[in-house]
Every structure is written in C-alpha cells, then in structure tokens.
GROMACS .gro file of C-alpha atoms in nm:
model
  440
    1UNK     CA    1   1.916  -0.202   1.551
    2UNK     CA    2   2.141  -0.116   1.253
    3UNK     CA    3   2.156   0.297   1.164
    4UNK     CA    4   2.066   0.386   0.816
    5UNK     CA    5   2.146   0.738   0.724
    6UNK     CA    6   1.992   0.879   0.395
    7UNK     CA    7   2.244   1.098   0.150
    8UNK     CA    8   2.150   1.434   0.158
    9UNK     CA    9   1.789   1.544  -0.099
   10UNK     CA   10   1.714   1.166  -0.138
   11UNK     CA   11   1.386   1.052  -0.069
   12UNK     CA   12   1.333   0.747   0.154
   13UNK     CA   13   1.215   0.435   0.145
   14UNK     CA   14   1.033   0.344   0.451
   15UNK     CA   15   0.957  -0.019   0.400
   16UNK     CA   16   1.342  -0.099   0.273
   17UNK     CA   17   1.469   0.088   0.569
   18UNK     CA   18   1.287  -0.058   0.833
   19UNK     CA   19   1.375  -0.442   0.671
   20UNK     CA   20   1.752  -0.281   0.688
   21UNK     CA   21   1.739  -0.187   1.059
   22UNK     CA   22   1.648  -0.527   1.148
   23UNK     CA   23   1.892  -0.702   0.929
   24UNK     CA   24   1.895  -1.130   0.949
   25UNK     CA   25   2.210  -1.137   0.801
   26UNK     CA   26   2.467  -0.889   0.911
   27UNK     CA   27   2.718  -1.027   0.653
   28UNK     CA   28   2.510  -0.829   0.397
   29UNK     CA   29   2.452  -0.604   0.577
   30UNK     CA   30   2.701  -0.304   0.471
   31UNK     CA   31   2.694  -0.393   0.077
   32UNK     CA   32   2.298  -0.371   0.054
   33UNK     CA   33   2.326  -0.029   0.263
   34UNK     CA   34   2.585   0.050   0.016
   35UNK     CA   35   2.352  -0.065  -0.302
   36UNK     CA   36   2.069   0.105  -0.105
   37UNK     CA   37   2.239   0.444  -0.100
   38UNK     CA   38   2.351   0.408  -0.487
   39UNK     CA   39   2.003   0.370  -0.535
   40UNK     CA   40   1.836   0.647  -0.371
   41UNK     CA   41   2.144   0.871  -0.606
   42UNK     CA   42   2.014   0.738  -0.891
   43UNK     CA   43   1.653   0.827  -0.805
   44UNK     CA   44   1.733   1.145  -0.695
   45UNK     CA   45   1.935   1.234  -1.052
   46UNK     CA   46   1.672   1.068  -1.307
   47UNK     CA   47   1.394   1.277  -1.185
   48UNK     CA   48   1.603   1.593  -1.222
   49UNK     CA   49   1.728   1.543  -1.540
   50UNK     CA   50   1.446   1.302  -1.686
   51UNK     CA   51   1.130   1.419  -1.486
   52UNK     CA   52   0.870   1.256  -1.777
   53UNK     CA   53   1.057   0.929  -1.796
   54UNK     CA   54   1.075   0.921  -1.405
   55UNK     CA   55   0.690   1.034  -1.399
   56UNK     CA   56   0.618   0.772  -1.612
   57UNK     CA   57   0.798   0.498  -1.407
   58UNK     CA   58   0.574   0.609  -1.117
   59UNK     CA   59   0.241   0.574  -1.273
   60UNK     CA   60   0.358   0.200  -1.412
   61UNK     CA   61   0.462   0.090  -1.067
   62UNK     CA   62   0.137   0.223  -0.983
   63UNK     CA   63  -0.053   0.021  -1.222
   64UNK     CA   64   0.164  -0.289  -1.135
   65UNK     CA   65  -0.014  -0.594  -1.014
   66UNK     CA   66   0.083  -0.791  -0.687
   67UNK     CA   67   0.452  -0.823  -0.699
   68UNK     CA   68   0.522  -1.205  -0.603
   69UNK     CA   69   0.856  -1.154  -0.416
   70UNK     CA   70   0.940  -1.532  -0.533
   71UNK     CA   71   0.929  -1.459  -0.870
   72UNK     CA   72   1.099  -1.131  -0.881
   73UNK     CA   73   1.400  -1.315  -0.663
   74UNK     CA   74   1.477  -1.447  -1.066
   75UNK     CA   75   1.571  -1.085  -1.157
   76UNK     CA   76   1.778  -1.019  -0.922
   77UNK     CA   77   2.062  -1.247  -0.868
   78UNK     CA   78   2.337  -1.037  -0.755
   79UNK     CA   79   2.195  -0.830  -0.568
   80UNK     CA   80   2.222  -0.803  -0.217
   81UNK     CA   81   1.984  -0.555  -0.111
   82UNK     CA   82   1.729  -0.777  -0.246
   83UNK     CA   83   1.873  -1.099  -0.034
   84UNK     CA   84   1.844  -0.912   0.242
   85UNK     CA   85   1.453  -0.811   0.191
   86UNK     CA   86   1.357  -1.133   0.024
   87UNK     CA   87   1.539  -1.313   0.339
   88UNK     CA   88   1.355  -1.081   0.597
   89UNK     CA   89   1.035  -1.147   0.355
   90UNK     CA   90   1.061  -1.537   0.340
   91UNK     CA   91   1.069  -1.537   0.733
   92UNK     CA   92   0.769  -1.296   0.858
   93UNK     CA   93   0.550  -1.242   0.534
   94UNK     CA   94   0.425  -0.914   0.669
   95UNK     CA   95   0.341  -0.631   0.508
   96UNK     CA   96   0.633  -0.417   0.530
   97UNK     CA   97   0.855  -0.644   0.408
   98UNK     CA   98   0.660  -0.717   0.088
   99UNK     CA   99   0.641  -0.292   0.068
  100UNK     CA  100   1.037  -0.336   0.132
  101UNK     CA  101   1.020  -0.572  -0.211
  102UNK     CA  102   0.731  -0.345  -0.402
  103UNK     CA  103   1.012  -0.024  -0.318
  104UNK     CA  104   1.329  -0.234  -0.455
  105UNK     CA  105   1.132  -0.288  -0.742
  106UNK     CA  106   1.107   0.036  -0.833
  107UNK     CA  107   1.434   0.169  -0.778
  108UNK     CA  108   1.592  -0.128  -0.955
  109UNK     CA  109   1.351   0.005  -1.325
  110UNK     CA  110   1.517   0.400  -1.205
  111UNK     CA  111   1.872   0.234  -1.206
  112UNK     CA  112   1.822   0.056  -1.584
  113UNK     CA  113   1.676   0.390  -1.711
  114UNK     CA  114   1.928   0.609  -1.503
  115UNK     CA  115   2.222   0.370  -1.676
  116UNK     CA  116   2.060   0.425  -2.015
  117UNK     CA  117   2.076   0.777  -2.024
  118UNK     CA  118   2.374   0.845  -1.847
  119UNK     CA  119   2.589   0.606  -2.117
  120UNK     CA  120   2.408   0.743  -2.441
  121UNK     CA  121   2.406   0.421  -2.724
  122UNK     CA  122   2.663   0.237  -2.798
  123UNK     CA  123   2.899   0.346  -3.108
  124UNK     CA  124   2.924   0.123  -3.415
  125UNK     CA  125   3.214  -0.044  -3.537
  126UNK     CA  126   3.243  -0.003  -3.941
  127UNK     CA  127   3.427  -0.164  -4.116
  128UNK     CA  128   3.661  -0.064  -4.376
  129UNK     CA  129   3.595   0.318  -4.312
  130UNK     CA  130   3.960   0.469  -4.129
  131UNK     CA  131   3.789   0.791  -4.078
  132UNK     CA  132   3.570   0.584  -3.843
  133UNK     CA  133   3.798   0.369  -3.619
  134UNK     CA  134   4.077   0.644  -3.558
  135UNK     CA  135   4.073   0.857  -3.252
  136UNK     CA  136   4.242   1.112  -3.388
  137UNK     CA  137   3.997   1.107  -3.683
  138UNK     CA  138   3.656   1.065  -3.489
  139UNK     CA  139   3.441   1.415  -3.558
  140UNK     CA  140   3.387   1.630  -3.267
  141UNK     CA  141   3.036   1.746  -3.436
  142UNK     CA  142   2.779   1.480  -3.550
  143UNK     CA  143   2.484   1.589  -3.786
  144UNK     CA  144   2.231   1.423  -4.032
  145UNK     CA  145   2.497   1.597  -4.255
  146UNK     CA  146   2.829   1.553  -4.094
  147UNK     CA  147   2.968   1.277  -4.314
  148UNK     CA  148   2.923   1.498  -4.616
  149UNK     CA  149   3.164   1.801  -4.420
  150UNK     CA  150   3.539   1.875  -4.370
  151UNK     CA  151   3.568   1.710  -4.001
  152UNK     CA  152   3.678   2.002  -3.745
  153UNK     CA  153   4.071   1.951  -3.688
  154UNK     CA  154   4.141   1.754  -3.357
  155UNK     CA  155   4.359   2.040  -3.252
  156UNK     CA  156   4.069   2.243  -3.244
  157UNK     CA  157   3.906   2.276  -2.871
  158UNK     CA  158   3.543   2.124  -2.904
  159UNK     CA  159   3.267   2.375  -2.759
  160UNK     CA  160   2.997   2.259  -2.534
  161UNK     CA  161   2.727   2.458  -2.745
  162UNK     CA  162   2.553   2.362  -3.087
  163UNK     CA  163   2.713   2.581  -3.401
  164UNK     CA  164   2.588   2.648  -3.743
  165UNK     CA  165   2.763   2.631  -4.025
  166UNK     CA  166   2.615   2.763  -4.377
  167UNK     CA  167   2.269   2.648  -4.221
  168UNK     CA  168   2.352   2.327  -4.080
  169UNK     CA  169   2.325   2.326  -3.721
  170UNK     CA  170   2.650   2.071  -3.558
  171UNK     CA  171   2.664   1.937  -3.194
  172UNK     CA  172   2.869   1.842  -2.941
  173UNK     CA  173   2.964   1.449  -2.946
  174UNK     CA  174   2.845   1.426  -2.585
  175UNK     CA  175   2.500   1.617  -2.651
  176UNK     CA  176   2.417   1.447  -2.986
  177UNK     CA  177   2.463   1.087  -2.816
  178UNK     CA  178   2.227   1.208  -2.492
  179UNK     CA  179   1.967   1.377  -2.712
  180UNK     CA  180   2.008   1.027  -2.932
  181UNK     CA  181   1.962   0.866  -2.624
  182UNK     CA  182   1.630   1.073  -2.476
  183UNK     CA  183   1.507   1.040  -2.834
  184UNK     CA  184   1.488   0.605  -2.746
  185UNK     CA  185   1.355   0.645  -2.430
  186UNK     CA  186   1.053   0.859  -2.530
  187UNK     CA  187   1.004   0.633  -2.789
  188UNK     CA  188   1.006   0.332  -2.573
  189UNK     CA  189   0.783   0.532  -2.309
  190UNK     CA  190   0.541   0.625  -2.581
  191UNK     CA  191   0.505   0.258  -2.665
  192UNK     CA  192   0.447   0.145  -2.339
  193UNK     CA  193   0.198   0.390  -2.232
  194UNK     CA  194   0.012   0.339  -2.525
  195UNK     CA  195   0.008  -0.055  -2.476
  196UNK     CA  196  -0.124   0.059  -2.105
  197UNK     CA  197  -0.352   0.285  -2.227
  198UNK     CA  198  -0.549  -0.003  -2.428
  199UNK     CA  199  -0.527  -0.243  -2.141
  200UNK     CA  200  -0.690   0.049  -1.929
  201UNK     CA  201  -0.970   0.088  -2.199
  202UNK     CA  202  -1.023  -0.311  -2.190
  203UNK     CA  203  -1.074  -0.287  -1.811
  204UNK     CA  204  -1.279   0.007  -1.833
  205UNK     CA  205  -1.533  -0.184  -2.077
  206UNK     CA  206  -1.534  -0.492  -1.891
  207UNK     CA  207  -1.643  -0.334  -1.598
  208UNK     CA  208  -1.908  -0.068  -1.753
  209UNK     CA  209  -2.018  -0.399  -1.895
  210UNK     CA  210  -2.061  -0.595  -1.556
  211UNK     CA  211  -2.210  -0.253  -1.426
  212UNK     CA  212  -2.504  -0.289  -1.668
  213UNK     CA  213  -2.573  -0.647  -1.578
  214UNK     CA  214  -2.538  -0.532  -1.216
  215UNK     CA  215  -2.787  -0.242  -1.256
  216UNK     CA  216  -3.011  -0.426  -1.448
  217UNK     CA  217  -3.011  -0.732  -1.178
  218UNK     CA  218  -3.125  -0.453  -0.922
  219UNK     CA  219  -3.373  -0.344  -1.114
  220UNK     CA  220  -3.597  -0.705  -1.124
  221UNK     CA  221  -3.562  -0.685  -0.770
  222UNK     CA  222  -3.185  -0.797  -0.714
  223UNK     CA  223  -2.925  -0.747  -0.437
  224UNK     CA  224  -2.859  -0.408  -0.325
  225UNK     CA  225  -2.490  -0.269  -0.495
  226UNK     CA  226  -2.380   0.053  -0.299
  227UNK     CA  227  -2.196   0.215  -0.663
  228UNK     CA  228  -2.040   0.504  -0.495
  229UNK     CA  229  -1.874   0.273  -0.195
  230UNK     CA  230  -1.525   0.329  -0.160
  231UNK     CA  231  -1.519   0.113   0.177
  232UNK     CA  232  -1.518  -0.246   0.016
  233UNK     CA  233  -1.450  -0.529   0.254
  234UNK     CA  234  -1.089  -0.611   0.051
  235UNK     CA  235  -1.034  -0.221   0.139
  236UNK     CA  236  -1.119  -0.233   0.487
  237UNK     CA  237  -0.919  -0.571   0.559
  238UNK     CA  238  -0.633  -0.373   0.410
  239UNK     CA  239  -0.689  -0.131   0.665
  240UNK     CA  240  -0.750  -0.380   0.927
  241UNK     CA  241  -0.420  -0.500   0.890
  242UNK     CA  242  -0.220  -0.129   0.800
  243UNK     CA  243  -0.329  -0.065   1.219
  244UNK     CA  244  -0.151  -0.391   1.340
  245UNK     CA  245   0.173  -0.295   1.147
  246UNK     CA  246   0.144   0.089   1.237
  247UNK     CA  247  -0.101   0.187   1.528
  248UNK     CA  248  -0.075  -0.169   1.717
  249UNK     CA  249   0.270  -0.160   1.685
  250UNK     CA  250   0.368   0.157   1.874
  251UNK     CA  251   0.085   0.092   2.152
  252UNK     CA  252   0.322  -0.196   2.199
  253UNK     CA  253   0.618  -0.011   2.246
  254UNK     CA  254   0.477   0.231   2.420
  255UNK     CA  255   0.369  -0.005   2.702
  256UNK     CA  256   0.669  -0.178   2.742
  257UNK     CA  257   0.893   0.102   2.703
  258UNK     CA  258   0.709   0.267   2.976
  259UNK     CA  259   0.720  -0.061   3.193
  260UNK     CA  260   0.378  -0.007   3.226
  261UNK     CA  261   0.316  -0.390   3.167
  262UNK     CA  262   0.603  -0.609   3.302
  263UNK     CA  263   0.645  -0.769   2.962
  264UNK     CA  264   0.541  -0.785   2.565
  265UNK     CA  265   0.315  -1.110   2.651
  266UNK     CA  266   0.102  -0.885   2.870
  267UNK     CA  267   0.100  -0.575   2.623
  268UNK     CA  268  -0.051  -0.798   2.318
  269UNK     CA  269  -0.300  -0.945   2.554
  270UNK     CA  270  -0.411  -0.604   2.677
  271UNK     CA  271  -0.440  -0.503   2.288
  272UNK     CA  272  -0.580  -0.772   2.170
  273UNK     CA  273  -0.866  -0.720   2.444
  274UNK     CA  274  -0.895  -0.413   2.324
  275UNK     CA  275  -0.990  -0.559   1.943
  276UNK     CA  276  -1.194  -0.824   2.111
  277UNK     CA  277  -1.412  -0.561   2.281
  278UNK     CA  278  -1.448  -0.311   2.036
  279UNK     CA  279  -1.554  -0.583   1.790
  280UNK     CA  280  -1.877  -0.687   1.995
  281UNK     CA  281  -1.959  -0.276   2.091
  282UNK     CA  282  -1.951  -0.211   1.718
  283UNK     CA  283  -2.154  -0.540   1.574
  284UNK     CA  284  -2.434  -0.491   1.922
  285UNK     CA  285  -2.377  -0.100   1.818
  286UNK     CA  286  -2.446  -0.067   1.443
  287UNK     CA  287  -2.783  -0.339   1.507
  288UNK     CA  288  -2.928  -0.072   1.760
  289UNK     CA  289  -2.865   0.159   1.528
  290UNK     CA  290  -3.066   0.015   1.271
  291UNK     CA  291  -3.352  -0.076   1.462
  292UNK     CA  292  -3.399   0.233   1.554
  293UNK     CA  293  -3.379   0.355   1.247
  294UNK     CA  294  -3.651   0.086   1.127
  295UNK     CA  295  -3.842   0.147   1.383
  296UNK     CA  296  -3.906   0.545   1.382
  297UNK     CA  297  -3.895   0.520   1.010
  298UNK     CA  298  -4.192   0.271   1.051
  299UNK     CA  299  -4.357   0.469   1.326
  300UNK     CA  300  -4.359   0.765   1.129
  301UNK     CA  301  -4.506   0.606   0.808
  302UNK     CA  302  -4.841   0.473   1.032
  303UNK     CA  303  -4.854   0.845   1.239
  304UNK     CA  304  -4.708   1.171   1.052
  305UNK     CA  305  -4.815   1.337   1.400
  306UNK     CA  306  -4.599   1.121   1.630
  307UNK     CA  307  -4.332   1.371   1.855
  308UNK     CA  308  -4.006   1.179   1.987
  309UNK     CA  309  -4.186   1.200   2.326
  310UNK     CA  310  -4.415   0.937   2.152
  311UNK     CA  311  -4.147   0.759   1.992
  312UNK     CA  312  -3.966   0.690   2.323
  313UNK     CA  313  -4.281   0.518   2.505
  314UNK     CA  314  -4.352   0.264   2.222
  315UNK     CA  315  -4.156  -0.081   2.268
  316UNK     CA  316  -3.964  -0.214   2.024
  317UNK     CA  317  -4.105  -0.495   2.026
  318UNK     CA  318  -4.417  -0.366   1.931
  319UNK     CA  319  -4.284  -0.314   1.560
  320UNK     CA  320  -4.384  -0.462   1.222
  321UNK     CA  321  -4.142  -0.591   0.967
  322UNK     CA  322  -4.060  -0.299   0.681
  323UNK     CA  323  -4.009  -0.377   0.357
  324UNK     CA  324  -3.662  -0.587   0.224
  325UNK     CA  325  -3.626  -0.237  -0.019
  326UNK     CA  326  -3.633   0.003   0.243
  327UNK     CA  327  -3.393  -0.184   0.465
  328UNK     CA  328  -3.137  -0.173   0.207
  329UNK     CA  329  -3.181   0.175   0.151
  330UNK     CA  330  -3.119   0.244   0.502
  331UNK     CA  331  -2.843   0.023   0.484
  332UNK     CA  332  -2.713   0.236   0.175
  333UNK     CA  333  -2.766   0.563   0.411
  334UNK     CA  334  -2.592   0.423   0.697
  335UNK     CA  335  -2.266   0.312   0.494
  336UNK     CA  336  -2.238   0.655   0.323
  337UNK     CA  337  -2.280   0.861   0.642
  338UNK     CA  338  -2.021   0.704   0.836
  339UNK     CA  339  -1.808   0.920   0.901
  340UNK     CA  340  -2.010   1.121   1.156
  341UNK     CA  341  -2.161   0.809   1.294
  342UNK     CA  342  -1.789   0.670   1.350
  343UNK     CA  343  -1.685   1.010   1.606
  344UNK     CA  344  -2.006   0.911   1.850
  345UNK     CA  345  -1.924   0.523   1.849
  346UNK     CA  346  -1.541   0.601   1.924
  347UNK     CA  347  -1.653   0.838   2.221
  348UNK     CA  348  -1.900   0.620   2.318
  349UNK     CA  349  -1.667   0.300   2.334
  350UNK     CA  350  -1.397   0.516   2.454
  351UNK     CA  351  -1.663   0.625   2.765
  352UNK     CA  352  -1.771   0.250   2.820
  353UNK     CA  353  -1.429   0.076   2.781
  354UNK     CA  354  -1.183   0.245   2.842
  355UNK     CA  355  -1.274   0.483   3.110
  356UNK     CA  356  -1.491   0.259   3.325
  357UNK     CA  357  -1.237  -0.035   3.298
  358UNK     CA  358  -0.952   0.037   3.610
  359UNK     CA  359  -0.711  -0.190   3.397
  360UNK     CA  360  -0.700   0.085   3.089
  361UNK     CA  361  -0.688   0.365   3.332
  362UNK     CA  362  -0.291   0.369   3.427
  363UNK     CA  363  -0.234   0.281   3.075
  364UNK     CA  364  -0.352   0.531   2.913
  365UNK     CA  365  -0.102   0.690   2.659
  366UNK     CA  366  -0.129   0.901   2.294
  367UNK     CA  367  -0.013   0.576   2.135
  368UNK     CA  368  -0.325   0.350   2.290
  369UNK     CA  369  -0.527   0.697   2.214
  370UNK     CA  370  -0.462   0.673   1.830
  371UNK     CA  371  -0.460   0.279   1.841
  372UNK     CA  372  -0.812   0.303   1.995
  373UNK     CA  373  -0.919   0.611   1.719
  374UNK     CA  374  -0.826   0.390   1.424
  375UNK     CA  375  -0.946   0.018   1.538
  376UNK     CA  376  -1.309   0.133   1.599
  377UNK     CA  377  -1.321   0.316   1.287
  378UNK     CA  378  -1.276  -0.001   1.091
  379UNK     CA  379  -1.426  -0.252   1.317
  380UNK     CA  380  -1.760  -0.008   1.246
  381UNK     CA  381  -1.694  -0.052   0.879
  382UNK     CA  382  -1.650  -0.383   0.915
  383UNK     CA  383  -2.008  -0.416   1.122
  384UNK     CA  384  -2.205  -0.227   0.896
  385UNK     CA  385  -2.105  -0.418   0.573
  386UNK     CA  386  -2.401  -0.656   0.439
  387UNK     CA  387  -2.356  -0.875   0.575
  388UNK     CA  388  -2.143  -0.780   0.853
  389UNK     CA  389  -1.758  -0.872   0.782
  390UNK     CA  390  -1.632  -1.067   1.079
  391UNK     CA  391  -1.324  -1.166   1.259
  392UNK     CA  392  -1.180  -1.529   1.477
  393UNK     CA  393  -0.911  -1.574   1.752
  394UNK     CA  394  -0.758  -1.939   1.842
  395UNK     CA  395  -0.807  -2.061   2.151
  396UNK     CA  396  -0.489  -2.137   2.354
  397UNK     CA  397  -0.350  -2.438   2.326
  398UNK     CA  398  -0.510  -2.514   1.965
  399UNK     CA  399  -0.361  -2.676   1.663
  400UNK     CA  400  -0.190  -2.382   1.459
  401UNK     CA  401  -0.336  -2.352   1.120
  402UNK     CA  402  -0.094  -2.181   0.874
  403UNK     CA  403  -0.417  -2.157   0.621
  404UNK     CA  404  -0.574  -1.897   0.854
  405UNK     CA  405  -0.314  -1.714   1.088
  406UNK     CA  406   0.082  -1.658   1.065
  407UNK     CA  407   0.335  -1.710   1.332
  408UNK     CA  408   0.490  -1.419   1.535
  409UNK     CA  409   0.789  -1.383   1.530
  410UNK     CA  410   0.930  -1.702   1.621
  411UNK     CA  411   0.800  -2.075   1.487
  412UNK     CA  412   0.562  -2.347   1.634
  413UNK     CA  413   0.327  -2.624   1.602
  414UNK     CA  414   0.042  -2.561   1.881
  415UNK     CA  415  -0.107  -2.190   1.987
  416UNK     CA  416   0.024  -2.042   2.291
  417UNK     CA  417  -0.231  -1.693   2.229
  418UNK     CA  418  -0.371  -1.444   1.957
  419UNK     CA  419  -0.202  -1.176   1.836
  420UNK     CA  420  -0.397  -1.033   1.576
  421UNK     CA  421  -0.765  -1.191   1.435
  422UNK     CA  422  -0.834  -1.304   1.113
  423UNK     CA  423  -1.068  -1.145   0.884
  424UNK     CA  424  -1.336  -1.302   0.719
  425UNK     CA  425  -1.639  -1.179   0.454
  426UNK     CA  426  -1.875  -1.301   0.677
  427UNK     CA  427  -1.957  -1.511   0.945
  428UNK     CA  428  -1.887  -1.869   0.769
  429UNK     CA  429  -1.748  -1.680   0.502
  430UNK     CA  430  -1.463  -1.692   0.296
  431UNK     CA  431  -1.122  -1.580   0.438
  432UNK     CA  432  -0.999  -1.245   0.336
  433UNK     CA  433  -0.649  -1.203   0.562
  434UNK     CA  434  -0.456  -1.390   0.800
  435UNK     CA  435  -0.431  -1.354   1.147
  436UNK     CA  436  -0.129  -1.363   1.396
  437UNK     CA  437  -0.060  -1.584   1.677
  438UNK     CA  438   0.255  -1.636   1.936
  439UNK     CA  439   0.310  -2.019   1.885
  440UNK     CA  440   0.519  -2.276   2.093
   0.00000   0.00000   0.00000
C-alpha cells in the first residue's frame, strides 16, 4: 500500500487517495502523486484569493451530470493522475474509483481558473508604436488615461499602492493586469450562472408540470405518489451500495485482521449471510406490520369500544378486506415514520440473528455492529417501498452475467459465490444496480 501524505491546510480527496494507495501501475505512480499534490496547492490558493469564483466552481460540479470517465479520458491526455484513476476505473468499475474521476474533475476546472488568475491576460503586441515594444519604455502605471500622461521615469522605483495624480487614480502594472484579470472571470462566471440559472427554471417547470398531471391522476382515483418522499428506490440503491464500499468493507477487515475467520472467502460468506437474512426478517417484518395495522384499523372502524385485550383474541384471519385508499394511506404513514420503526426492527433482528446464532457470537466486533446498524436500515426501506424493492444472488457454479453483477476483484467466466446482491425495482422488475460475485 503506497503512502500519500497531504501538504499542510490542503483538503483531501478521499476517493483519489484511496485509487493512489492501491496504484496498478507503479511507473506512474510518483508523477500523479506529484500532479496530485500540485493540485490540492492550487485548490487551497484559489479559494483564498478567489473565494466567489471557487464557490461557484463548487455549485457547478454540483449540478454536473454523470461524469462518463470514458469520455472525460479525451481531456486529459497528459495527465497522469488521471491514467492512473481511469486505469484503476477501467478494471473494478466501483464506486470509489468513479468518485476518484468525479474529484479529478474538479480540481483539473480549479487548476485552469487558478492559471488564469495567477498569469493576468496576455499583453498586446502593437505595431508601429516604440513606446509600446521597449522595456525601458513600458509604463509602470496603466489607467483608462495613461496614454494621454508623461510615463513615470524607469529610474523611478514603482510602488505597490494605487496613486492619484490631478484626479486620476494610476496602478501598479501587476495590480491593473490581476484586477483586469478578476474583471474576465466574473464576467465569464456571471454568464455561466445565468445560462444555469435558466436551465434550473426549465427543470423546475417541467416538473411542476408533471406534478399537476400526477396530482390530478390521483385525484380520479390513480396510483398513490408519496410527494414529500425523500427515500426513492434510485436513493436507497445508492445507499445499498455506499454500505458494501464503506460498512461491508471494514467488517471484512475486521474479521480477517482479527483471524477470526481463517480467510476472506469465509468473511464474505459470513456477510453476505448476514444480507441474506436480514432481507427475509425485513420483507416477513414490514407485512406483519401492516396487517396489523389493517387489521386494528379495521377492528376499530366496526367497534369504537374494542380494548387491545379484545384486539389480541380476534384471529387474523377473521378480517375483511379494507379499502385500496386506506391501504395506501397506511402505506404513506408507514414510509414517513420510519425512522422510529427502523430502531425496533434493528434490535429485533439484532435479538433474533445475531444473538441466538452461536456462529455471530465470537464474531462480534464494532465494525459487524455498524455493518449490521446500516444494512437493516435500508433493507427496511427497501421492504416497505410499493411494491417492495427486491434483491438476487447467483447460485454457485452459474453462468456469470456481466448485465447483472460485476466481478471481484479478479476475472472469470462461471460463479464461484456472491459477494454482494443485485438490486432490483421489484420482484421481476427492472434492474437498478449491479451485484458482485468472486468468479473462476
């Protein structure tokens, strides 16, 4: 594992520096550290001495769409901090190494703006004009007026502060050509944010206008859309997979480095168990849930009187059908209370699973803890969705399908076991992110 130290009050780049730990190519290695570190310097500087230009170039990376790490390889040519994340990028396709590319990206738009205001523009070459083209004759002082002005003598030593003569204010040569210079970059940044701004306003109409057609659809009797739902199932499946790069991956280490399983295989097999059971305890979890919910919601509607003594001693199957409406309204209350929901399910699975199964007991670690914490959370999400998102393993020994899962770490044509499921919108649904399994 390569060392990557970061210059002193530069801020890091986690996805670049983890791709540079791990480095394919160690022939690159020390010149994209190098470039990396040149970088970070010129980061650190523009948003010192240009904080709105830098502000600005961190709301438009922001706004940027899905950078395609083929296509931005065309920009780039010479660069070989960018062969080195595009090479680690081309070979695992995971998510930190297309934050690695999303980061470069960035810090390459800091370096053209750093470059423009640290040179100032370009001077002109008149022709014909001696008073122009001399050293000796070039003016210290530069003003709307200057031309029309005895020139100060070259012997004369140049201050570093603006001076007024009989009204007209003169400056330095260095701070006329950087205040020319911030003059074109607040131009250009006006221009683009005002080209953003009406692409914003475009967005924003299209969707109050698919809103309308939405609500209006719901009104004659149309499917249920939860408006305030942050947790959509492209959200969640994000999340999904932020826990296998993060969470999953120090449970991992944490089990072999504790040579509490005798080697990786074992350690993804006992995690992957994990998913596999928490999956089935949240989908059998959230329908009790809502049958019970149905059902004393039902109970309550025929008998206002009823106590929960009475509620316990009637069968379930003893209940009527309730209306499609009120089922998605309790649907709609289910998904926007959670959060509380999610601290009972974790403890419950936590008390079922874990606790009562002698092969977790030994293993038990803060890393498993949090891996545990996080998983159920958004296998819940994913079971309370509607219609319930779902996820598929391979089976050993299958045909690997590069449509649906990607290999780890190393290459192969048949499945030797899962690593991570696939995510799909629903069962026979469309596919929303790719799985992992170990090949052979």
């Amino acid at each position: 594992m390569a060392s990557i130290r970061i210059p002193n009050g530069c801020r890091s780049r986690p996805g670049i520096e983890q791709v540079l730990r791990y480095p394919l190519d160690t022939r690159m290695f020390e010149n994209a550290v190098k470039e990396y570190y040149d970088l970070l310097r010129m980061d650190k500087e523009l948003s010192v001495r240009d904080s709105n230009m830098y502000k600005y170039l961190v709301d438009r990376q922001g706004l940027r769409r899905e950078i395609d790490p083929i296509q931005d390889s065309e920009g780039y040519p010479d660069s070989k901090l960018y062969n080195v994340l595009n090479e680690s990028y081309m070979k695992y396709r995971m998510q930190i190494q297309h934050r690695a590319i999303y980061e470069f990206s960035f810090l390459n738009a800091v370096k053209e703006h750093y470059i423009k205001l640290t040179k100032g523009p370009q001077p002109t070459r008149v022709q014909n004009v001696t008073d122009s083209l001399s050293p000796r004759s070039r003016p210290e002082y530069f003003s709307p007026r200057s031309r029309d002005l005895e020139r100060t003598p070259s012997t004369r030593e140049v201050p570093n502060t603006p001076i007024r003569i009989n009204g007209v204010i003169y400056y330095p040569q260095p701070m006329y050509q950087e205040s020319n210079s911030r003059i074109s970059l607040q131009n250009d940044l006006v221009s683009k944010l005002q080209t953003e701004v009406n692409d914003c306003n475009q967005v924003i109409d299209d969707l109050r206008n698919r809103l309308s057609k939405t609500a209006s659809r719901e009104l004659d009797g149309g499917p249920s859309v939860l408006y305030t739902d942050n947790y959509t199932p492209t959200r969640i499946s994000e999340e999904f997979n932020s826990i296998f790069i993060i969470e999953w991956s120090k449970a991992l280490k944490s089990l072999t480095a504790n040579k509490l399983e005798s080697n990786e295989e074992e350690g993804i097999l006992l995690l992957m168990n994990i998913v596999q059971n928490g999956y089935e305890f949240c989908r059998q979890y959230a329908v009790d849930q809502l049958q019970k919910l149905s059902f004393s919601i039902e109970k309550g509607l025929e008998d206002p009187f009823l106590t929960i003594l009475d509620l316990r001693s009637v069968k379930y199957d003893q209940r009527k059908r309730i209306p499609d409406s009120l089922m998605r309204e309790l649907k709609r209350i289910r998904k926007a209370e959670h959060a509380q929901t999610i601290v009972h399910a974790t403890q419950k699975f936590k008390d079922g699973d874990i606790l009562r199964n002698p092969k977790y007991n030994y293993r038990h670690s803060q890393e498993i803890e949090a891996f545990v914490n996080s998983i159920v959370e958004v296998l819940w999400l994913m079971s309370i969705q509607d219609p319930p998102m779902t996820l598929g393993w391979p089976q050993p020994n299958d045909v690997f399908n590069e449509a649906i899962y990607m290999p780890y770490k190393k290459q192969g044509s048949i499945v030797k076991h899962a690593v991570w499921p696939a995510v799909y919108l629903h069962e026979k649904g469309p596919l929303i992110k790719k799985g992992y399994v170990q090949p052979v």
